[in-house]
PDB file of C-alpha atoms in Angstrom:
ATOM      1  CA  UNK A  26      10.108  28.222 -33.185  1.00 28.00           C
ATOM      2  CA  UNK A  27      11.599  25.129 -35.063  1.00 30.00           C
ATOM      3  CA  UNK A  28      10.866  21.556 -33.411  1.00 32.00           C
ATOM      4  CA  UNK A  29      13.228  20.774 -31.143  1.00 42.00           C
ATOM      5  CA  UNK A  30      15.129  16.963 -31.026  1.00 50.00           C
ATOM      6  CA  UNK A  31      16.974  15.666 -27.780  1.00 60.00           C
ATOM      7  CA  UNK A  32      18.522  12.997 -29.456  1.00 54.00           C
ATOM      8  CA  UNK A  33      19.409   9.518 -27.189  1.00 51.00           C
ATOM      9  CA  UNK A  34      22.481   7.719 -27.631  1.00 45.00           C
ATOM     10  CA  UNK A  35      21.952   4.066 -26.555  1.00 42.00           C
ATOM     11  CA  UNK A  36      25.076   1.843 -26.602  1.00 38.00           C
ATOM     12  CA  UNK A  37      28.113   1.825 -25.146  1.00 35.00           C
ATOM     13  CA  UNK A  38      29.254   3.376 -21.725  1.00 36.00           C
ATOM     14  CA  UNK A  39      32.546   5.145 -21.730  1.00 40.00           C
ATOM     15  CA  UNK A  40      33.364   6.695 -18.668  1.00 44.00           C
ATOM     16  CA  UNK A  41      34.000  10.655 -18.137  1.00 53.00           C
ATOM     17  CA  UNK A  42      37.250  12.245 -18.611  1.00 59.00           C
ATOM     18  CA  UNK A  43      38.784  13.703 -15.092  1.00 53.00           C
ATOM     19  CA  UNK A  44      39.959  17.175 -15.667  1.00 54.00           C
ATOM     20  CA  UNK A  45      43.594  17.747 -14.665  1.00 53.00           C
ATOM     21  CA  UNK A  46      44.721  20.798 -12.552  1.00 50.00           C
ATOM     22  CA  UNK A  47      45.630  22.833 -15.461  1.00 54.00           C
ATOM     23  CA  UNK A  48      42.304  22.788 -17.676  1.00 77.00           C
ATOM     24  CA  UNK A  49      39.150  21.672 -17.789  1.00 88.00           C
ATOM     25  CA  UNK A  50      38.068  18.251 -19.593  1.00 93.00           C
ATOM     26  CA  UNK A  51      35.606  19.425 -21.633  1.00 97.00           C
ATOM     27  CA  UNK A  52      34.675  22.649 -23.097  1.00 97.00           C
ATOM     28  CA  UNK A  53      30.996  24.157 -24.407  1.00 98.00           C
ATOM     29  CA  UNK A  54      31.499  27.050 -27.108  1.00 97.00           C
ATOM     30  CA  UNK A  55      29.464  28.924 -29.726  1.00 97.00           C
ATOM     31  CA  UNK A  56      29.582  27.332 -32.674  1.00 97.00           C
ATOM     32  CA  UNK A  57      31.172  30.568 -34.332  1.00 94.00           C
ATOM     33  CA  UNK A  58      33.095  30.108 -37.385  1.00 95.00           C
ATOM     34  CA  UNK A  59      32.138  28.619 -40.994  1.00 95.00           C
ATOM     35  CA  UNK A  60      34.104  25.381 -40.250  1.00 96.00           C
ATOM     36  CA  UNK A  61      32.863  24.673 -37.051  1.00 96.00           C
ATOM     37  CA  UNK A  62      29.421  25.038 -38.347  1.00 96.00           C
ATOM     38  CA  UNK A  63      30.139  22.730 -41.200  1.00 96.00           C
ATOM     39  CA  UNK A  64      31.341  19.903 -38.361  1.00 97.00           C
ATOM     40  CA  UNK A  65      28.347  20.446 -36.735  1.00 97.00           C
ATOM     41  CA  UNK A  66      25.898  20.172 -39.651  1.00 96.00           C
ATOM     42  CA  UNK A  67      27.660  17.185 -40.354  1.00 96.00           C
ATOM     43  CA  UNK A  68      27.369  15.937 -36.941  1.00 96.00           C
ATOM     44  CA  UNK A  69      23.563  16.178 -36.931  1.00 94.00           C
ATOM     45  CA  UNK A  70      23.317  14.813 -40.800  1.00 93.00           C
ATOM     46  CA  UNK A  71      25.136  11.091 -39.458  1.00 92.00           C
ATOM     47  CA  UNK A  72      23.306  11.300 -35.861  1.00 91.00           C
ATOM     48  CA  UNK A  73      19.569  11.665 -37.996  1.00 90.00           C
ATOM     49  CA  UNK A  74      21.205   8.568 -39.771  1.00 89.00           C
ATOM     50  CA  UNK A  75      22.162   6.648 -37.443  1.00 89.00           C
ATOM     51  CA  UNK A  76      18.521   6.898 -35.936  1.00 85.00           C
ATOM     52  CA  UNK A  77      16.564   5.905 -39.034  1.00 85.00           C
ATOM     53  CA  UNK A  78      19.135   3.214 -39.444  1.00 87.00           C
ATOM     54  CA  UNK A  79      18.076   1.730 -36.339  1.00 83.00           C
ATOM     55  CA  UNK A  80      14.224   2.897 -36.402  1.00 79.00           C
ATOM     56  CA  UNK A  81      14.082   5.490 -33.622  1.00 77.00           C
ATOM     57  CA  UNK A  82      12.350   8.884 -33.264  1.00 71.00           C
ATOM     58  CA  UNK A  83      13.835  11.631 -34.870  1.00 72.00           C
ATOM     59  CA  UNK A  84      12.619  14.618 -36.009  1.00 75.00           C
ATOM     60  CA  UNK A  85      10.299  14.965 -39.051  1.00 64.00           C
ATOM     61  CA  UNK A  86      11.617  18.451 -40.234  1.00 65.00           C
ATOM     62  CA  UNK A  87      14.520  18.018 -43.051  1.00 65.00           C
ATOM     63  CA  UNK A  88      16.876  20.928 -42.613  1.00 83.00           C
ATOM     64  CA  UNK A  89      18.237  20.749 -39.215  1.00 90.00           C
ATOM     65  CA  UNK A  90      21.608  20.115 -40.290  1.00 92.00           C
ATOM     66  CA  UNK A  91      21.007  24.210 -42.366  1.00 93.00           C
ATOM     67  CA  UNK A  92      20.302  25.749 -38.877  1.00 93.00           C
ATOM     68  CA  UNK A  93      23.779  24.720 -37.488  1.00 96.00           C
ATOM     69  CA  UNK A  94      25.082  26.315 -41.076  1.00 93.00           C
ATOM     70  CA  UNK A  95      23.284  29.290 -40.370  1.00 90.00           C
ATOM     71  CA  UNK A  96      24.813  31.766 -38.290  1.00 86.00           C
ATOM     72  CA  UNK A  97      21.278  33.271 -37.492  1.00 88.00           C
ATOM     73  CA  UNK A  98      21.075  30.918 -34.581  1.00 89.00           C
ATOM     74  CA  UNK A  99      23.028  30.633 -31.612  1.00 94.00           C
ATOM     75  CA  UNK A 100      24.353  27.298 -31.717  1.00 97.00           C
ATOM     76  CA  UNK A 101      27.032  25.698 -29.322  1.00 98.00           C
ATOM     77  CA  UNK A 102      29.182  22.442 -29.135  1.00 98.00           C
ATOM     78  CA  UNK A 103      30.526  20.238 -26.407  1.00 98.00           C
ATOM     79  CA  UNK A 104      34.274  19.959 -27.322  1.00 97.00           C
ATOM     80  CA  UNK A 105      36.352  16.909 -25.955  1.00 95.00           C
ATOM     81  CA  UNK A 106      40.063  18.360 -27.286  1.00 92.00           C
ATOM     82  CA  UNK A 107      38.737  19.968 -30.243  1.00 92.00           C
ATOM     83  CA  UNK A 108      36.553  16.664 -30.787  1.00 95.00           C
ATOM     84  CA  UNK A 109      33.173  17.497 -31.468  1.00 96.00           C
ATOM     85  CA  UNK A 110      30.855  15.677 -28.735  1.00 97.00           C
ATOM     86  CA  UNK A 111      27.217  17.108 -29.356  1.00 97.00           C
ATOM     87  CA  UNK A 112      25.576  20.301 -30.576  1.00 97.00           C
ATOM     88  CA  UNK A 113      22.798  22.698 -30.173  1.00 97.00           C
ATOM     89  CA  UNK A 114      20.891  25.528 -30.668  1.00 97.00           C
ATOM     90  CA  UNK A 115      20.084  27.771 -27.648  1.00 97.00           C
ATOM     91  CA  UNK A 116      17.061  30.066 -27.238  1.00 96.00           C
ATOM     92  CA  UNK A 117      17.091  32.107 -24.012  1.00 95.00           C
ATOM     93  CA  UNK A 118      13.254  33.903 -24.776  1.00 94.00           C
ATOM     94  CA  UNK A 119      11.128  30.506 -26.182  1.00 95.00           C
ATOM     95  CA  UNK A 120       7.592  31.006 -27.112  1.00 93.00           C
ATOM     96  CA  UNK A 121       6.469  27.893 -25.271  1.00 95.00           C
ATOM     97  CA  UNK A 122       2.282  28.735 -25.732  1.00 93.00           C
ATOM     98  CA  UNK A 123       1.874  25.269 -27.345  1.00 92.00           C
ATOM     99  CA  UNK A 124       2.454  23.847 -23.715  1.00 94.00           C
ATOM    100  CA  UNK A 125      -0.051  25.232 -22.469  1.00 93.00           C
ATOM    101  CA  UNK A 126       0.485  26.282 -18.545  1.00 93.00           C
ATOM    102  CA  UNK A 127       3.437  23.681 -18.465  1.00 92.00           C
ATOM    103  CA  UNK A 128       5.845  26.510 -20.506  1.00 94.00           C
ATOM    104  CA  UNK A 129       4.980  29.084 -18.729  1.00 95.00           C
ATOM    105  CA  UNK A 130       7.568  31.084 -17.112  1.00 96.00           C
ATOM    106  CA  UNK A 131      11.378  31.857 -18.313  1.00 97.00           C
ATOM    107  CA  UNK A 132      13.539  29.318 -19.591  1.00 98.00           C
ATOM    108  CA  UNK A 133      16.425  28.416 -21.273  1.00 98.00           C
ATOM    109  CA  UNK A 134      15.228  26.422 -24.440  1.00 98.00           C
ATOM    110  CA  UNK A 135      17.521  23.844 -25.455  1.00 98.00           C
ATOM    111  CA  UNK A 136      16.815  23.405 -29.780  1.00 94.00           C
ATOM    112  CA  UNK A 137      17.651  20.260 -31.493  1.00 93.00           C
ATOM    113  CA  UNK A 138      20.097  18.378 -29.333  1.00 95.00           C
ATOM    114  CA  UNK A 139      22.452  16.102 -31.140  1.00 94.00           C
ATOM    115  CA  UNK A 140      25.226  14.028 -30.087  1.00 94.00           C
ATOM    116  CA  UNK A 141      27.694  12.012 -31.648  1.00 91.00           C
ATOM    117  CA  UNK A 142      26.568   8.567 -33.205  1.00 83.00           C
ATOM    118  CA  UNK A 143      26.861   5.783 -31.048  1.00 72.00           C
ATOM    119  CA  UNK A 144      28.454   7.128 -28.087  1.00 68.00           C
ATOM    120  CA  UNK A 145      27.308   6.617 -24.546  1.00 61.00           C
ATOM    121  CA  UNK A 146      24.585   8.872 -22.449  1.00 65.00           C
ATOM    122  CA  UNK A 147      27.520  10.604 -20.653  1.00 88.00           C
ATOM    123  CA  UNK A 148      27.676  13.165 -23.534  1.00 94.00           C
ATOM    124  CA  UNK A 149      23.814  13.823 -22.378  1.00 95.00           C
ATOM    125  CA  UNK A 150      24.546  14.040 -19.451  1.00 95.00           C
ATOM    126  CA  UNK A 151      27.231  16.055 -19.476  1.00 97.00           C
ATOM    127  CA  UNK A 152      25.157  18.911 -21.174  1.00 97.00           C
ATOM    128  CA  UNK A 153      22.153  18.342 -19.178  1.00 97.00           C
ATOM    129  CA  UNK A 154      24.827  19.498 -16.304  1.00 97.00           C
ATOM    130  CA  UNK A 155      26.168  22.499 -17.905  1.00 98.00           C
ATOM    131  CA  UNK A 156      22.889  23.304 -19.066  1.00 98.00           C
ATOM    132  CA  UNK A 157      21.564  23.687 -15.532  1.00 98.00           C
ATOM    133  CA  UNK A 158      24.359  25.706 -14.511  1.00 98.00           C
ATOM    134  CA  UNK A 159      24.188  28.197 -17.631  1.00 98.00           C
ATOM    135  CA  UNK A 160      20.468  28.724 -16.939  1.00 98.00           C
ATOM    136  CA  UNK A 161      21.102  29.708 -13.370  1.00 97.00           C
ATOM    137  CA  UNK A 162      23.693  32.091 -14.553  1.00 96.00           C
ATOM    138  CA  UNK A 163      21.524  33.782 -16.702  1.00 96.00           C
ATOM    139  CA  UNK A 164      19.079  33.603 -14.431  1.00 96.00           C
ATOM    140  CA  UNK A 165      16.220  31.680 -15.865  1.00 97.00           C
ATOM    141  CA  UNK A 166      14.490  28.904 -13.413  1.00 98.00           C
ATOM    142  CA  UNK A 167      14.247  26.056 -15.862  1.00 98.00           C
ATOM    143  CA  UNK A 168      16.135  24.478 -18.890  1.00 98.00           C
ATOM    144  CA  UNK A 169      13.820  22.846 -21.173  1.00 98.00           C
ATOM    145  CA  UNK A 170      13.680  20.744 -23.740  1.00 97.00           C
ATOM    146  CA  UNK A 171      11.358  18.522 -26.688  1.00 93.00           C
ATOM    147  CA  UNK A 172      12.036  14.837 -27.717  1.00 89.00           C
ATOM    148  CA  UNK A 173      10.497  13.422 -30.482  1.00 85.00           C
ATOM    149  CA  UNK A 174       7.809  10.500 -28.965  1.00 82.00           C
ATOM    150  CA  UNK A 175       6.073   8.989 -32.175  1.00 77.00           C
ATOM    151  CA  UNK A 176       3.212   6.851 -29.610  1.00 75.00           C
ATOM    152  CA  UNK A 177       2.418   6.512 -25.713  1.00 78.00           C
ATOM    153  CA  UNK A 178       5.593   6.842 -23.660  1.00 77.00           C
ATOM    154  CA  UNK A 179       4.959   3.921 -22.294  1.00 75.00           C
ATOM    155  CA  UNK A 180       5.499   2.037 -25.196  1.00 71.00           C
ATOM    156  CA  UNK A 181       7.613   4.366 -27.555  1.00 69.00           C
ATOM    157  CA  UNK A 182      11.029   3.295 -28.272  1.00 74.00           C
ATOM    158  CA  UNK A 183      12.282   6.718 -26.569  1.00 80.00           C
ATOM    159  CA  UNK A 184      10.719   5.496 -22.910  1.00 84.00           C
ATOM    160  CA  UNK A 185      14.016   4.339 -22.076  1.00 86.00           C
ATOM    161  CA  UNK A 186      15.304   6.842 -23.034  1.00 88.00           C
ATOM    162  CA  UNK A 187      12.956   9.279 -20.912  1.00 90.00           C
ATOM    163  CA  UNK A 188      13.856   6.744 -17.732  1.00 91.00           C
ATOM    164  CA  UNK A 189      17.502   8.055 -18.052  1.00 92.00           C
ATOM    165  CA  UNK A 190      16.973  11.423 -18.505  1.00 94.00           C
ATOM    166  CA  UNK A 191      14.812  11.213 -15.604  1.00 95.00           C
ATOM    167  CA  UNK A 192      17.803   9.901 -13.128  1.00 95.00           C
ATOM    168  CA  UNK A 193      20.008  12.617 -14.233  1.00 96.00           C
ATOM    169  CA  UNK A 194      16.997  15.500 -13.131  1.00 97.00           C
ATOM    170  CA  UNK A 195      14.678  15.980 -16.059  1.00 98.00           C
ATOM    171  CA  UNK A 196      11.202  15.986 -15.569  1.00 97.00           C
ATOM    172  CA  UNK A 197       8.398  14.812 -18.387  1.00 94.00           C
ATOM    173  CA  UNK A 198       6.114  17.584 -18.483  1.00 94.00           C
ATOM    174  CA  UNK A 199       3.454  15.559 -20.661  1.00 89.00           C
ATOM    175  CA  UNK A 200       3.466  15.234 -24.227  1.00 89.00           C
ATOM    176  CA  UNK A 201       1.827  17.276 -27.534  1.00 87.00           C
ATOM    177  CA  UNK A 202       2.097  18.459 -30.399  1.00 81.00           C
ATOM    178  CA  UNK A 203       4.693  21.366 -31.155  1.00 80.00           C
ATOM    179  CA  UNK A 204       4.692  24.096 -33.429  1.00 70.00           C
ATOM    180  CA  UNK A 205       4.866  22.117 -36.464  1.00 71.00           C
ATOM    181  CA  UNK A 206       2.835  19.777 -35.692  1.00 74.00           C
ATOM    182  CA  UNK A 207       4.832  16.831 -34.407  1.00 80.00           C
ATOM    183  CA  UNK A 208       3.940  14.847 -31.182  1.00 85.00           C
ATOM    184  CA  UNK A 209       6.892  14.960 -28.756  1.00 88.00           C
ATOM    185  CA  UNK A 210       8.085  14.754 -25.162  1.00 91.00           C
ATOM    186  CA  UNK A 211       8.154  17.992 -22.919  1.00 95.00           C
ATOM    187  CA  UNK A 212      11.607  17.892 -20.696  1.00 97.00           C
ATOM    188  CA  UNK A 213      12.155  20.275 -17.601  1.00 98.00           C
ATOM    189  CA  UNK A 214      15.037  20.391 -15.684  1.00 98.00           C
ATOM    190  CA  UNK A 215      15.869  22.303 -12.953  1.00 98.00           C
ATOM    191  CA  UNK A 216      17.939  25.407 -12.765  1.00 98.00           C
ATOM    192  CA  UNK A 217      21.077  25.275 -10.526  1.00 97.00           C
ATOM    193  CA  UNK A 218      24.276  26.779  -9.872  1.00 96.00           C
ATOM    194  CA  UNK A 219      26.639  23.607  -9.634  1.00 95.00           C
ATOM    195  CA  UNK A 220      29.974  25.239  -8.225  1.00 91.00           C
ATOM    196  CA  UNK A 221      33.348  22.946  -9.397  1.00 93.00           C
ATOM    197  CA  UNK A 222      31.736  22.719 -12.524  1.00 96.00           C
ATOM    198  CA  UNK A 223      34.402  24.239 -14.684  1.00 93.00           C
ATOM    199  CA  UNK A 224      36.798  22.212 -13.716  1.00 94.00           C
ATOM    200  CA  UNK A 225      35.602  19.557 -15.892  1.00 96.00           C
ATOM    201  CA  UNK A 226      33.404  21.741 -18.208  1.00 97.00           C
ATOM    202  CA  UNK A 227      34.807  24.932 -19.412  1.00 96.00           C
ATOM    203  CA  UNK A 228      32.188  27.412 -20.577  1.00 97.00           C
ATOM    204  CA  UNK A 229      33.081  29.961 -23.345  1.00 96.00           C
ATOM    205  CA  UNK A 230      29.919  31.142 -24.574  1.00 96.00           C
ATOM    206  CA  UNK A 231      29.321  35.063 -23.538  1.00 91.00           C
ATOM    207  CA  UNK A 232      26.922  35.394 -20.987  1.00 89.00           C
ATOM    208  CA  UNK A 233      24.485  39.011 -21.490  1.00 85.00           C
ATOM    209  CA  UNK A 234      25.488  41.882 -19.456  1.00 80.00           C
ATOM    210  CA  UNK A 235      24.204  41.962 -15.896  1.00 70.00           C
ATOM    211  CA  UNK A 236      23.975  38.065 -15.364  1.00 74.00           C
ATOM    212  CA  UNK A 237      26.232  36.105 -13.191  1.00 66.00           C
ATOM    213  CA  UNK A 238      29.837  35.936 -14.495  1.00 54.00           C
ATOM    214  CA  UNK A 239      31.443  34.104 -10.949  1.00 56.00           C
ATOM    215  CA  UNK A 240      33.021  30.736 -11.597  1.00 46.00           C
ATOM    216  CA  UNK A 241      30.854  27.793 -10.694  1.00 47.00           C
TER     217      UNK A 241
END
């Protein structure tokens, strides 16, 4: 499993879009065609940037912006009228042994999160909501997640970071070292079925037979 990044976005707070009656404000889809893929790659190459530009963690690994090229994974985007918000790769069945008894148990694995330089935490927070909801669909307790954390929390440049996370329902679950080797921040979050949900985020990505397929 490839080192996962839940990249913050400190700066500026814009606030969210209201859906109107007819559709929903946002939209998360598979990343499924060449082009899309492309605008995501590219998305991740300026967000890795824009973080070295300004000294904060990011992930050691060099080829993140190939996995959103590749259409091995199963990526997905956060779409604000076809505007390209944030991206990620999903894995419903992570191999979470290098937490130790804090992975244990199902979960929906959320794999290098990236949003859009310099835009506000709303785009975080805004998947960290639909994230919730898709894991309860699929029926999976937890959503979780790694953060790059170069030193103690306490001091790293990501612990504000972590305090914002935690005030929209992440938990830390400790730190350590993951697969390859680099220290980072274990995020948990709660699975739960938020009902009105699609009214500001519209979900398109297929959910596996047999899960829950109601409207939230």
């Amino acid at each position: 499993m490839s080192t996962a990044g839940m990249q913050h976005a400190p700066g500026r707070h814009a606030p969210l879009r209201s859906a109107t009656p007819s559709r929903s404000a946002y939209e998360m889809r598979p990343l499924c065609t060449d082009a899309v893929r492309a605008e995501a790659s590219a998305l991740v190459e300026d967000r890795l940037g824009w973080l070295a530009r300004r000294g904060l963690p990011a992930p050691a690994r060099g080829d993140i912006p190939a996995l959103f090229r590749d259409d091995e994974h199963e990526s997905a985007g956060l779409f604000e009228d076809d505007i390209l918000l944030g991206c990620l790769i999903l894995n419903r069945q992570p191999n979470l042994a290098h937490w130790g008894t804090a992975g244990a148990g199902p979960s929906l694995f959320l794999d290098h999160v990236h949003t859009l330089p310099g835009r506000s935490d709303d785009i975080v927070r805004l998947i960290t909501l639909w994230a919730s909801d898709h894991a309860a669909r699929l029926g999976l307790p937890h959503v979780r997640a790694e953060a790059p954390a170069r030193h103690d929390l306490s001091v790293d440049p990501i612990a504000r970071f972590l305090d914002r996370l935690k005030h929209m329902g992440w938990e830390i679950r400790g730190t350590g070292q993951c697969t390859n080797g680099e220290r980072t921040a274990r995020l948990e979050l709660r699975a739960e079925h938020r009902h009105g949900l699609t009214h500001l985020i519209r979900c398109t990505i297929p959910l596996p037979p047999g899960t829950d397929r109601s409207a939230s």
